[in-house]
mmCIF file of C-alpha atoms in Angstrom:
data_model
loop_
_atom_site.group_PDB
_atom_site.id
_atom_site.type_symbol
_atom_site.label_atom_id
_atom_site.label_comp_id
_atom_site.label_asym_id
_atom_site.label_seq_id
_atom_site.Cartn_x
_atom_site.Cartn_y
_atom_site.Cartn_z
ATOM 1 C CA UNK A 92 60.418 46.374 -75.937
ATOM 2 C CA UNK A 93 62.442 44.498 -73.680
ATOM 3 C CA UNK A 94 63.641 41.039 -73.932
ATOM 4 C CA UNK A 95 63.730 38.646 -70.876
ATOM 5 C CA UNK A 96 64.983 35.133 -71.434
ATOM 6 C CA UNK A 97 65.330 35.270 -74.665
ATOM 7 C CA UNK A 98 61.068 36.076 -74.917
ATOM 8 C CA UNK A 99 60.337 39.428 -76.238
ATOM 9 C CA UNK A 100 58.324 41.203 -73.906
ATOM 10 C CA UNK A 101 55.868 44.288 -73.905
ATOM 11 C CA UNK A 102 55.774 46.565 -71.062
ATOM 12 C CA UNK A 103 52.481 48.597 -70.260
ATOM 13 C CA UNK A 104 50.424 49.539 -67.485
ATOM 14 C CA UNK A 105 49.496 46.887 -64.928
ATOM 15 C CA UNK A 106 45.149 46.299 -64.766
ATOM 16 C CA UNK A 107 44.244 46.774 -61.186
ATOM 17 C CA UNK A 108 42.564 44.069 -59.706
ATOM 18 C CA UNK A 109 39.541 44.361 -57.065
ATOM 19 C CA UNK A 110 40.500 43.970 -54.059
ATOM 20 C CA UNK A 111 38.622 40.936 -51.238
ATOM 21 C CA UNK A 112 38.219 44.388 -48.659
ATOM 22 C CA UNK A 113 36.956 46.930 -52.318
ATOM 23 C CA UNK A 114 33.988 47.352 -50.255
ATOM 24 C CA UNK A 115 35.410 48.361 -47.184
ATOM 25 C CA UNK A 116 36.908 51.318 -49.213
ATOM 26 C CA UNK A 117 33.831 52.257 -50.851
ATOM 27 C CA UNK A 118 32.439 55.790 -49.284
ATOM 28 C CA UNK A 119 29.427 54.204 -51.314
ATOM 29 C CA UNK A 120 26.726 53.384 -48.566
ATOM 30 C CA UNK A 121 22.595 53.301 -48.457
ATOM 31 C CA UNK A 122 20.918 53.919 -45.545
ATOM 32 C CA UNK A 123 18.537 51.015 -44.182
ATOM 33 C CA UNK A 124 15.914 50.568 -41.464
ATOM 34 C CA UNK A 125 12.579 52.243 -41.159
ATOM 35 C CA UNK A 126 12.466 54.204 -37.985
ATOM 36 C CA UNK A 127 13.932 56.705 -35.726
ATOM 37 C CA UNK A 128 17.260 54.527 -36.327
ATOM 38 C CA UNK A 129 19.287 53.278 -39.346
ATOM 39 C CA UNK A 130 22.893 52.340 -40.365
ATOM 40 C CA UNK A 131 24.605 51.830 -43.522
ATOM 41 C CA UNK A 132 25.636 49.042 -45.792
ATOM 42 C CA UNK A 133 28.097 48.934 -49.047
ATOM 43 C CA UNK A 134 26.029 50.030 -51.505
ATOM 44 C CA UNK A 135 26.778 47.066 -53.789
ATOM 45 C CA UNK A 136 25.131 44.909 -51.155
ATOM 46 C CA UNK A 137 22.208 43.325 -51.787
ATOM 47 C CA UNK A 138 19.196 41.561 -49.014
ATOM 48 C CA UNK A 139 17.497 38.403 -50.802
ATOM 49 C CA UNK A 140 13.835 39.392 -49.520
ATOM 50 C CA UNK A 141 12.807 35.544 -49.416
ATOM 51 C CA UNK A 142 15.628 34.421 -47.058
ATOM 52 C CA UNK A 143 17.298 37.434 -45.585
ATOM 53 C CA UNK A 144 20.877 36.715 -46.456
ATOM 54 C CA UNK A 145 23.105 39.936 -47.847
ATOM 55 C CA UNK A 146 25.125 39.066 -50.842
ATOM 56 C CA UNK A 147 28.083 41.336 -51.893
ATOM 57 C CA UNK A 148 28.668 40.818 -55.607
ATOM 58 C CA UNK A 149 32.261 40.231 -54.923
ATOM 59 C CA UNK A 150 32.680 38.675 -52.144
ATOM 60 C CA UNK A 151 29.021 37.099 -51.741
ATOM 61 C CA UNK A 152 27.085 36.182 -49.562
ATOM 62 C CA UNK A 153 28.318 38.789 -46.326
ATOM 63 C CA UNK A 154 25.805 38.261 -43.362
ATOM 64 C CA UNK A 155 22.436 35.655 -43.107
ATOM 65 C CA UNK A 156 20.535 38.076 -41.908
ATOM 66 C CA UNK A 157 21.256 42.085 -40.676
ATOM 67 C CA UNK A 158 17.746 43.364 -38.846
ATOM 68 C CA UNK A 159 17.041 46.666 -37.093
ATOM 69 C CA UNK A 160 14.016 46.575 -34.945
ATOM 70 C CA UNK A 161 12.131 49.170 -32.158
ATOM 71 C CA UNK A 162 9.956 48.533 -29.267
ATOM 72 C CA UNK A 163 8.556 51.001 -26.342
ATOM 73 C CA UNK A 164 10.331 51.147 -23.595
ATOM 74 C CA UNK A 165 9.971 52.907 -20.380
ATOM 75 C CA UNK A 166 14.075 53.411 -19.899
ATOM 76 C CA UNK A 167 15.225 57.223 -21.330
ATOM 77 C CA UNK A 168 18.988 55.454 -21.863
ATOM 78 C CA UNK A 169 20.209 52.215 -22.607
ATOM 79 C CA UNK A 170 22.601 52.595 -19.869
ATOM 80 C CA UNK A 171 19.794 52.649 -17.209
ATOM 81 C CA UNK A 172 19.482 48.921 -17.845
ATOM 82 C CA UNK A 173 23.054 48.257 -16.434
ATOM 83 C CA UNK A 174 26.450 47.297 -16.938
ATOM 84 C CA UNK A 175 26.596 46.169 -20.757
ATOM 85 C CA UNK A 176 28.703 43.321 -19.573
ATOM 86 C CA UNK A 177 25.897 41.944 -17.669
ATOM 87 C CA UNK A 178 22.464 43.159 -19.521
ATOM 88 C CA UNK A 179 21.184 40.045 -20.729
ATOM 89 C CA UNK A 180 20.585 39.705 -24.435
ATOM 90 C CA UNK A 181 16.498 38.490 -23.712
ATOM 91 C CA UNK A 182 16.294 42.791 -22.211
ATOM 92 C CA UNK A 183 16.900 43.299 -26.262
ATOM 93 C CA UNK A 184 14.404 40.776 -27.045
ATOM 94 C CA UNK A 185 16.839 38.088 -28.186
ATOM 95 C CA UNK A 186 16.384 34.554 -26.352
ATOM 96 C CA UNK A 187 17.414 33.177 -29.234
ATOM 97 C CA UNK A 188 21.333 34.200 -27.330
ATOM 98 C CA UNK A 189 20.834 33.528 -23.868
ATOM 99 C CA UNK A 190 23.447 30.914 -25.032
ATOM 100 C CA UNK A 191 25.796 33.395 -26.363
ATOM 101 C CA UNK A 192 29.584 34.243 -24.937
ATOM 102 C CA UNK A 193 30.324 37.759 -25.093
ATOM 103 C CA UNK A 194 33.468 38.412 -27.105
ATOM 104 C CA UNK A 195 33.789 42.122 -26.799
ATOM 105 C CA UNK A 196 31.730 44.881 -25.787
ATOM 106 C CA UNK A 197 31.390 48.788 -26.037
ATOM 107 C CA UNK A 198 29.886 51.124 -25.268
ATOM 108 C CA UNK A 199 29.508 54.632 -27.772
ATOM 109 C CA UNK A 200 27.201 57.485 -28.628
ATOM 110 C CA UNK A 201 25.416 58.947 -31.764
ATOM 111 C CA UNK A 202 24.302 62.201 -32.170
ATOM 112 C CA UNK A 203 23.835 62.445 -28.316
ATOM 113 C CA UNK A 204 22.354 58.609 -28.200
ATOM 114 C CA UNK A 205 23.962 56.239 -26.072
ATOM 115 C CA UNK A 206 24.653 52.427 -28.196
ATOM 116 C CA UNK A 207 25.774 49.758 -26.440
ATOM 117 C CA UNK A 208 28.098 47.703 -29.356
ATOM 118 C CA UNK A 209 28.089 43.085 -28.769
ATOM 119 C CA UNK A 210 29.908 41.025 -30.370
ATOM 120 C CA UNK A 211 28.629 37.626 -29.768
ATOM 121 C CA UNK A 212 29.819 34.318 -30.345
ATOM 122 C CA UNK A 213 27.103 31.419 -30.455
ATOM 123 C CA UNK A 214 27.665 27.998 -30.514
ATOM 124 C CA UNK A 215 25.412 25.084 -30.523
ATOM 125 C CA UNK A 216 24.103 22.915 -27.706
ATOM 126 C CA UNK A 217 25.697 19.460 -28.076
ATOM 127 C CA UNK A 218 27.556 18.847 -31.085
ATOM 128 C CA UNK A 219 29.857 15.794 -32.676
ATOM 129 C CA UNK A 220 33.315 15.413 -30.669
ATOM 130 C CA UNK A 221 34.692 16.683 -34.151
ATOM 131 C CA UNK A 222 33.455 19.661 -33.497
ATOM 132 C CA UNK A 223 34.649 20.275 -29.694
ATOM 133 C CA UNK A 224 36.908 22.450 -28.573
ATOM 134 C CA UNK A 225 37.188 20.439 -25.426
ATOM 135 C CA UNK A 226 34.954 17.785 -23.949
ATOM 136 C CA UNK A 227 32.024 19.732 -24.118
ATOM 137 C CA UNK A 228 32.299 22.843 -25.662
ATOM 138 C CA UNK A 229 31.366 23.140 -29.341
ATOM 139 C CA UNK A 230 32.987 25.732 -32.017
ATOM 140 C CA UNK A 231 31.206 28.833 -32.567
ATOM 141 C CA UNK A 232 28.286 28.050 -35.962
ATOM 142 C CA UNK A 233 27.224 31.603 -35.929
ATOM 143 C CA UNK A 234 28.544 35.396 -35.077
ATOM 144 C CA UNK A 235 26.165 38.067 -33.782
ATOM 145 C CA UNK A 236 26.859 41.723 -33.985
ATOM 146 C CA UNK A 237 24.126 43.674 -31.825
ATOM 147 C CA UNK A 238 24.049 47.415 -31.171
ATOM 148 C CA UNK A 239 21.331 48.572 -28.653
ATOM 149 C CA UNK A 240 19.702 52.150 -27.831
ATOM 150 C CA UNK A 241 17.323 54.558 -26.487
ATOM 151 C CA UNK A 242 15.739 56.954 -29.062
ATOM 152 C CA UNK A 243 11.973 58.629 -29.140
ATOM 153 C CA UNK A 244 10.691 56.573 -25.828
ATOM 154 C CA UNK A 245 11.641 53.472 -28.236
ATOM 155 C CA UNK A 246 14.160 50.152 -27.756
ATOM 156 C CA UNK A 247 15.734 50.234 -31.031
ATOM 157 C CA UNK A 248 17.991 47.756 -32.479
ATOM 158 C CA UNK A 249 20.466 46.178 -35.060
ATOM 159 C CA UNK A 250 21.250 42.608 -35.511
ATOM 160 C CA UNK A 251 23.857 41.121 -37.258
ATOM 161 C CA UNK A 252 24.131 37.375 -38.149
ATOM 162 C CA UNK A 253 26.840 35.620 -39.519
ATOM 163 C CA UNK A 254 28.336 32.082 -39.637
ATOM 164 C CA UNK A 255 31.797 32.021 -39.623
ATOM 165 C CA UNK A 256 32.642 31.687 -43.415
ATOM 166 C CA UNK A 257 30.908 34.723 -43.567
ATOM 167 C CA UNK A 258 32.664 36.348 -40.775
ATOM 168 C CA UNK A 259 36.073 35.470 -42.412
ATOM 169 C CA UNK A 260 34.703 37.218 -45.595
ATOM 170 C CA UNK A 261 33.115 40.852 -44.337
ATOM 171 C CA UNK A 262 34.223 41.317 -40.329
ATOM 172 C CA UNK A 263 35.482 44.193 -40.889
ATOM 173 C CA UNK A 264 32.827 45.506 -43.299
ATOM 174 C CA UNK A 265 30.094 44.178 -40.779
ATOM 175 C CA UNK A 266 31.275 45.891 -37.582
ATOM 176 C CA UNK A 267 31.420 49.494 -39.623
ATOM 177 C CA UNK A 268 27.692 48.349 -40.278
ATOM 178 C CA UNK A 269 27.031 48.256 -37.170
ATOM 179 C CA UNK A 270 29.274 51.373 -35.919
ATOM 180 C CA UNK A 271 26.981 52.976 -38.003
ATOM 181 C CA UNK A 272 23.432 52.399 -36.644
ATOM 182 C CA UNK A 273 22.453 55.437 -35.068
ATOM 183 C CA UNK A 274 20.321 58.455 -35.949
ATOM 184 C CA UNK A 275 20.242 59.535 -39.703
#
């Protein structure tokens, strides 16, 4: 027993509370994807199949959608499409991202295959004046992570969509998910 300001206190072990990024520290993941390539998501994440939204039991909603797609291609490598920063998103089948701003991009290799990874910010074409950064330029309403690579004659892409609140909650985990995309 200890006394502090006339109050007797019994000190003991302090329980550890889950941290906001506890899932990021966990080695427990599972694979998603049904084709040649897959990605790792924290095993606690659950997809609502009706809406496509991904939930973490501690953080809440972490992504509006995570999709993996494949289409036949004549390219042997994603490198053949050109320079990473100059490839239009339509080359990967994402016509809705034509207006997206490239925030960052990098080239990486997974089991000998080359992947281009993109961080994109998508703003609405028109917004309320209070949502403008400067006149005529709107704040982003969506963050999109893309990973694209060629494997076995297939252009394979991973796309992760998140709104700003989801991005703030889980950006590290979403980037880890994107960088895990590759051969299982």
